[in-house]
Amino acid sequence: MPSKRRLRWAALPLGVAVAVALAGCSAAETHGFLPGFVEGAKSATNQTDRVGGLWVTSWVILLIVGIVTWGLMAWALVMYRRRAGQTGLPVQLRYNMPIEILYTVIPLILILGMFFFTAKDQAEIERPWAKPDVEITAIAKQWAWDFQYDGEEKDNSDAVWTMGVQADADANGDIDRAKLPTLVLPVDKKVTIDLQSRDVIHSFWIIDFLYKKDMFIGKDNSWSFIPTRIGEYDGKCAELCGEYHSMMLFNVKVVSQADYDAYLQTLRDEGNTGDITDAYDRLGNLPGTGAPSTGEEEGK
C-alpha cells in the first residue's frame, strides 16, 4: 500500500508539469506545428481541426511506440551486456513464442487502428455537399490558374470568371503577389471547388487549409469545405508540372458575403461573364489546352 501511495504522489507533479507545459503551447504547437492555425482565432476551414487531430494523434502513438522500443533496446543492452571475465558467445535462444506473437499482434493492431481513423476522416473530408452555397471551377494550366464562379444556369451563361498568369520574379527573386491569380471565397458558406486541368497533371493546394487534390485531364475532382476565418492565404501547385512549376502560385481571399458579392459584380462589370472555356478558346487557344493557336489546325 505505501508503495502505491508513493507512486501516486510521484505521478502527481509529473501530471501537473505536463498540463502546465501543454497550457503554454501556442495554437501551432498544439496542432503539431502545422500551418493555418492562429492563436485566439478560428481554424481556417471546418476540416483543418480534423486533419490536425489526426496528425497529432498519429505522432503521439508513434512516439509512444518509439519510447517503448528504445526502452526495451536499452534494457537489453544493459541487462545482457558482457560481464567482466566472460568469454565466448552468450546462450543462443531460438525463439520465444509469446514474445513473437506479441510483436506481431501489436503492430497489426496499430496499423489497422491508424488505417481505420485515417479512412474515417478522409471519407468525411471527401464528402460532397448535396447543395453547396457556392460552386467554383478551378482550372489549372501551365503555369497559372483560372477561376470560374459558377451560376445557376447549366450552360454557365450567368457565370463569371478570372484568368491568371504565372508568377514573375524580379531580379531579387521577389514575387509581386498582387499580380497572382486570386480565388475569392465567402466565409462560413458551403463551398465546392471543381478541379480541372487543361494540359498535364497538377495539384490544387491551399497550404493553410491542410488539403490538396490532384487535377487530371479527363477526370475532374472536387473538394467541399467551409472557409471559417476571414483572411488571405497562399496557394500553389503541388505536382511537378513542368519548367515553371515553382511559379504556379495563387492567392486565396476569404471575405464576407457582402465583399464576395461585390467582387463578383466587379467581374461582371469587366465583361468576364459566360462559360470560361468559351472565353478561353476565343482568346486564340486550342480548345481544352493551354497551348496558343498556330492556325495550322485550320489549314492556314
XYZ file of C-alpha atoms in Angstrom:
300
model
C 0.000 0.000 0.000
C 2.714 2.560 0.877
C 4.400 1.915 -2.472
C 1.179 2.714 -4.330
C 0.782 5.953 -2.401
C 4.343 6.958 -3.175
C 3.700 6.173 -6.843
C 0.605 8.373 -6.894
C 2.457 11.238 -5.204
C 5.281 10.874 -7.714
C 2.854 10.889 -10.656
C 1.017 13.990 -9.428
C 3.791 16.546 -10.053
C 4.542 14.890 -13.388
C 0.913 15.289 -14.464
C 0.864 18.907 -13.314
C 4.079 19.621 -15.219
C 2.654 18.102 -18.400
C -0.589 20.105 -18.036
C 1.337 23.353 -17.492
C 3.567 22.646 -20.489
C 0.594 21.957 -22.734
C -1.219 25.059 -21.477
C 1.745 27.166 -22.531
C 1.781 25.811 -26.070
C 0.716 28.023 -28.957
C -2.049 27.043 -31.374
C 0.548 25.896 -33.915
C 2.392 23.787 -31.335
C -0.745 22.040 -30.070
C -1.568 21.166 -33.688
C 1.809 19.624 -34.416
C 3.335 22.783 -35.947
C 1.002 22.567 -38.924
C 0.323 25.806 -40.833
C -3.040 27.524 -40.746
C -3.626 27.821 -37.003
C -3.660 31.274 -35.402
C -3.701 31.924 -31.677
C -7.142 33.002 -30.472
C -8.730 32.670 -33.933
C -10.925 30.133 -35.700
C -9.457 27.359 -37.780
C -9.089 28.137 -41.480
C -11.834 25.675 -42.511
C -14.257 23.230 -40.958
C -11.807 20.428 -41.793
C -8.446 21.681 -40.520
C -9.064 20.621 -36.913
C -9.849 17.103 -38.135
C -6.616 16.953 -40.138
C -4.609 18.436 -37.279
C -6.103 15.982 -34.787
C -5.233 13.011 -36.986
C -1.698 14.331 -37.456
C -1.031 14.916 -33.744
C -2.640 11.638 -32.612
C -0.565 9.676 -35.118
C 2.646 11.274 -33.871
C 1.745 10.676 -30.220
C 1.130 6.973 -30.917
C 4.349 6.678 -32.903
C 6.360 8.395 -30.175
C 4.923 6.047 -27.534
C 5.869 3.059 -29.692
C 9.320 4.553 -30.198
C 9.858 5.181 -26.473
C 8.803 1.632 -25.580
C 11.022 0.172 -28.322
C 14.044 2.291 -27.392
C 13.480 1.455 -23.708
C 13.465 -2.278 -24.403
C 16.588 -1.957 -26.535
C 18.387 -0.036 -23.780
C 17.241 -2.577 -21.169
C 18.552 -5.468 -23.271
C 21.876 -3.690 -23.828
C 22.347 -3.165 -20.088
C 20.994 -6.473 -18.748
C 22.699 -8.724 -21.280
C 25.991 -6.900 -21.683
C 29.220 -8.840 -21.401
C 30.399 -9.015 -17.815
C 33.985 -8.969 -16.656
C 35.588 -12.364 -17.023
C 33.017 -13.661 -19.552
C 34.259 -15.171 -22.801
C 32.635 -16.663 -25.854
C 29.114 -16.177 -27.117
C 26.085 -15.990 -24.796
C 23.446 -18.691 -24.771
C 21.511 -18.532 -28.031
C 17.684 -18.587 -27.928
C 15.886 -19.997 -30.929
C 12.530 -18.372 -30.349
C 10.077 -17.189 -27.738
C 6.570 -17.824 -28.980
C 4.681 -15.424 -26.633
C 7.015 -12.521 -27.459
C 6.885 -13.216 -31.194
C 3.076 -13.281 -31.087
C 3.112 -10.043 -29.091
C 5.435 -8.363 -31.611
C 3.129 -9.447 -34.426
C -0.224 -8.586 -32.867
C 0.663 -5.118 -31.519
C 1.921 -3.683 -34.876
C -1.103 -5.221 -36.614
C -3.466 -3.517 -34.157
C -1.642 -0.195 -34.592
C -1.726 -0.358 -38.391
C -5.397 -1.342 -38.524
C -6.286 1.366 -35.998
C -4.454 4.103 -37.889
C -5.953 2.919 -41.164
C -9.461 2.991 -39.680
C -9.221 6.551 -38.340
C -7.466 7.807 -41.479
C -10.121 6.280 -43.746
C -12.875 7.631 -41.478
C -11.522 11.201 -41.574
C -10.781 11.022 -45.299
C -14.324 9.872 -46.050
C -15.690 12.810 -44.054
C -13.394 15.308 -45.766
C -14.241 13.911 -49.205
C -17.990 14.026 -48.587
C -19.500 16.464 -51.139
C -22.210 18.973 -50.299
C -25.619 17.977 -51.629
C -26.438 21.653 -52.192
C -23.385 23.922 -51.913
C -23.877 27.629 -51.334
C -21.047 28.400 -53.743
C -19.668 26.329 -56.610
C -16.403 27.320 -58.240
C -14.404 25.742 -61.051
C -10.620 25.948 -60.647
C -8.730 25.242 -63.867
C -5.000 24.534 -63.848
C -2.787 25.266 -66.825
C 0.936 25.541 -67.390
C 1.675 27.566 -65.271
C -1.215 29.529 -63.803
C -4.832 29.284 -62.701
C -8.271 30.249 -63.967
C -11.254 30.543 -61.622
C -14.909 30.453 -62.654
C -17.667 31.307 -60.199
C -20.487 29.142 -61.480
C -24.015 30.478 -61.638
C -27.359 28.733 -61.513
C -27.665 28.074 -65.258
C -26.452 24.692 -66.534
C -24.661 26.273 -69.501
C -22.876 28.703 -67.154
C -24.232 31.647 -69.073
C -24.552 33.527 -65.788
C -21.084 32.543 -64.525
C -18.233 34.997 -64.009
C -14.546 34.261 -64.192
C -10.990 35.477 -63.990
C -7.910 34.224 -65.863
C -4.480 34.267 -64.302
C -0.875 34.314 -65.454
C 2.129 32.694 -63.846
C 4.181 34.447 -61.187
C 7.068 36.604 -62.332
C 10.050 37.122 -60.028
C 12.182 40.260 -60.144
C 15.974 40.394 -60.114
C 15.997 39.736 -56.365
C 13.713 36.726 -56.669
C 10.757 38.564 -55.100
C 7.253 37.946 -56.429
C 4.546 40.584 -56.621
C 1.676 38.616 -55.057
C -0.835 41.288 -56.052
C -0.457 40.119 -59.660
C -1.095 36.445 -58.891
C -4.404 34.727 -59.747
C -6.790 35.185 -56.843
C -9.528 32.868 -55.610
C -12.166 34.660 -53.525
C -14.329 32.675 -51.094
C -17.220 33.751 -48.826
C -16.742 32.978 -45.147
C -18.970 30.413 -43.400
C -20.524 29.168 -46.653
C -20.595 25.653 -48.081
C -18.100 25.760 -50.938
C -17.483 23.147 -53.619
C -14.477 23.603 -55.893
C -14.493 21.569 -59.100
C -10.920 20.876 -60.189
C -9.914 20.619 -63.838
C -6.666 20.614 -65.806
C -6.074 21.988 -69.303
C -2.861 20.086 -70.006
C -0.790 17.946 -67.598
C -1.301 16.673 -64.048
C -1.419 19.483 -61.496
C -2.338 19.562 -57.814
C -4.544 22.183 -56.134
C -3.137 23.093 -52.719
C -4.206 25.820 -50.302
C -1.468 25.458 -47.718
C -3.268 26.659 -44.589
C -6.348 24.561 -45.440
C -4.193 21.412 -44.966
C -5.525 19.637 -48.034
C -4.635 19.171 -51.674
C -6.078 17.283 -54.627
C -4.663 16.266 -57.984
C -6.078 17.522 -61.267
C -6.112 15.260 -64.327
C -7.076 15.514 -67.965
C -10.358 13.647 -68.468
C -11.064 13.155 -64.752
C -12.445 16.051 -62.762
C -12.079 16.096 -58.988
C -13.895 18.240 -56.443
C -13.416 19.435 -52.890
C -16.134 20.546 -50.469
C -15.460 22.588 -47.335
C -16.458 25.673 -45.349
C -13.928 28.515 -45.018
C -14.352 29.746 -41.455
C -11.766 32.504 -40.982
C -11.545 35.740 -42.948
C -8.050 36.354 -44.232
C -5.571 35.832 -47.055
C -3.878 32.507 -47.768
C -1.265 31.125 -50.155
C -1.971 28.515 -52.786
C 0.254 26.659 -55.217
C 0.549 23.644 -57.479
C 1.870 20.666 -55.514
C 2.629 18.416 -58.510
C 5.762 18.831 -60.612
C 4.190 20.011 -63.871
C 6.983 21.431 -65.968
C 9.679 24.080 -66.176
C 7.868 26.834 -64.277
C 6.113 24.667 -61.699
C 7.526 26.783 -58.863
C 5.871 29.869 -60.367
C 2.384 28.322 -60.404
C 1.100 30.270 -57.416
C -2.207 31.848 -56.458
C -3.806 33.863 -53.675
C -6.888 32.924 -51.675
C -9.039 35.587 -50.010
C -11.790 34.598 -47.588
C -14.150 37.573 -47.282
C -17.595 38.469 -46.010
C -20.645 37.673 -48.125
C -21.060 41.370 -48.983
C -17.452 41.641 -50.195
C -17.832 38.391 -52.135
C -20.949 39.672 -53.922
C -19.172 42.945 -54.682
C -16.226 41.050 -56.177
C -18.488 39.030 -58.479
C -20.180 42.247 -59.580
C -16.769 43.684 -60.432
C -16.119 40.719 -62.729
C -19.495 41.242 -64.397
C -18.739 44.905 -64.931
C -15.452 43.928 -66.585
C -17.357 41.668 -69.009
C -15.936 38.396 -67.646
C -19.214 36.529 -67.998
C -20.336 33.241 -69.524
C -18.513 29.926 -69.669
C -14.781 30.344 -69.170
C -13.907 27.608 -71.661
C -15.648 29.522 -74.470
C -13.850 32.697 -73.462
C -10.529 30.868 -73.254
C -10.882 29.491 -76.757
C -11.891 32.875 -78.154
C -8.579 34.252 -76.910
C -6.773 32.161 -79.528
C -6.082 28.952 -77.644
C -6.671 25.415 -78.771
C -9.898 24.071 -77.208
C -9.219 22.228 -73.971
C -5.479 23.009 -73.880
C -3.220 25.732 -72.685
C -1.331 25.973 -75.988
C -1.671 29.055 -78.203
C -3.266 28.508 -81.570
C -0.862 28.490 -84.550
C -3.539 28.429 -87.220
C -2.239 25.110 -88.625
C -5.265 23.234 -87.248
C -7.443 25.260 -89.631
C -5.197 24.738 -92.647
C -3.879 28.298 -92.593
